[in-house]
XYZ file of C-alpha atoms in Angstrom:
77
model
C -72.074 30.346 -34.088
C -69.972 27.172 -34.353
C -69.862 24.474 -31.765
C -66.799 22.934 -30.305
C -66.717 20.188 -27.715
C -63.850 19.804 -25.346
C -62.903 17.090 -22.786
C -61.676 18.131 -19.411
C -60.434 16.090 -16.481
C -62.947 16.153 -13.596
C -60.773 18.693 -11.579
C -60.809 21.189 -14.419
C -64.506 20.759 -15.020
C -65.259 21.340 -11.388
C -63.052 24.426 -11.459
C -64.868 25.783 -14.537
C -68.307 25.045 -12.899
C -67.202 26.934 -9.812
C -65.987 29.913 -11.794
C -69.316 30.053 -13.693
C -71.314 30.100 -10.560
C -68.999 32.342 -8.458
C -68.320 34.924 -11.193
C -71.750 35.311 -12.660
C -71.256 33.663 -16.022
C -74.416 32.224 -17.545
C -72.653 29.074 -18.885
C -69.288 27.393 -19.221
C -69.269 28.408 -22.860
C -69.485 32.107 -21.780
C -66.558 31.582 -19.349
C -64.377 29.909 -21.967
C -65.163 32.568 -24.582
C -64.023 35.270 -22.018
C -60.808 33.364 -21.441
C -60.127 33.162 -25.083
C -60.875 36.867 -25.589
C -58.417 37.704 -22.736
C -55.781 35.514 -24.293
C -56.298 37.224 -27.623
C -55.824 40.605 -25.844
C -52.744 39.354 -24.049
C -51.199 38.140 -27.313
C -51.989 41.478 -29.101
C -50.373 43.385 -26.215
C -47.325 41.149 -26.230
C -46.919 41.700 -30.027
C -47.222 45.497 -29.582
C -44.650 45.459 -26.773
C -42.232 43.340 -28.693
C -42.636 45.593 -31.730
C -42.009 48.647 -29.596
C -38.949 47.061 -28.023
C -37.562 46.199 -31.465
C -38.117 49.697 -32.895
C -35.570 52.453 -32.532
C -36.438 55.187 -30.032
C -38.106 58.198 -31.876
C -37.267 60.803 -29.156
C -35.136 60.604 -26.075
C -37.482 60.865 -23.058
C -35.357 63.173 -20.980
C -36.076 66.215 -18.811
C -36.340 68.436 -21.865
C -38.719 66.152 -23.556
C -41.054 66.148 -20.519
C -40.739 69.941 -20.104
C -41.881 70.313 -23.691
C -44.888 68.128 -23.030
C -45.738 70.222 -19.956
C -45.440 73.365 -22.141
C -47.792 71.937 -24.713
C -50.368 70.971 -22.114
C -50.209 74.456 -20.516
C -50.545 76.128 -23.941
C -53.612 73.960 -24.845
C -55.502 75.181 -21.726
């Protein structure tokens, strides 16, 4: 594992220290890793949403579409 040192103003360091204690993290590094993972997830989700918004609709989600889905679920039982 690589090491990275960061500098924080005292207010942010206090916030991190409080979060570590209050939320059960074993260290500030664990807390920061969790924040980075959540940001990666957020960025992946944003990318997927933007890709979906830019793509043409495959099927119109109207009453007939949902009726077909219900029929498929009933048939699978």
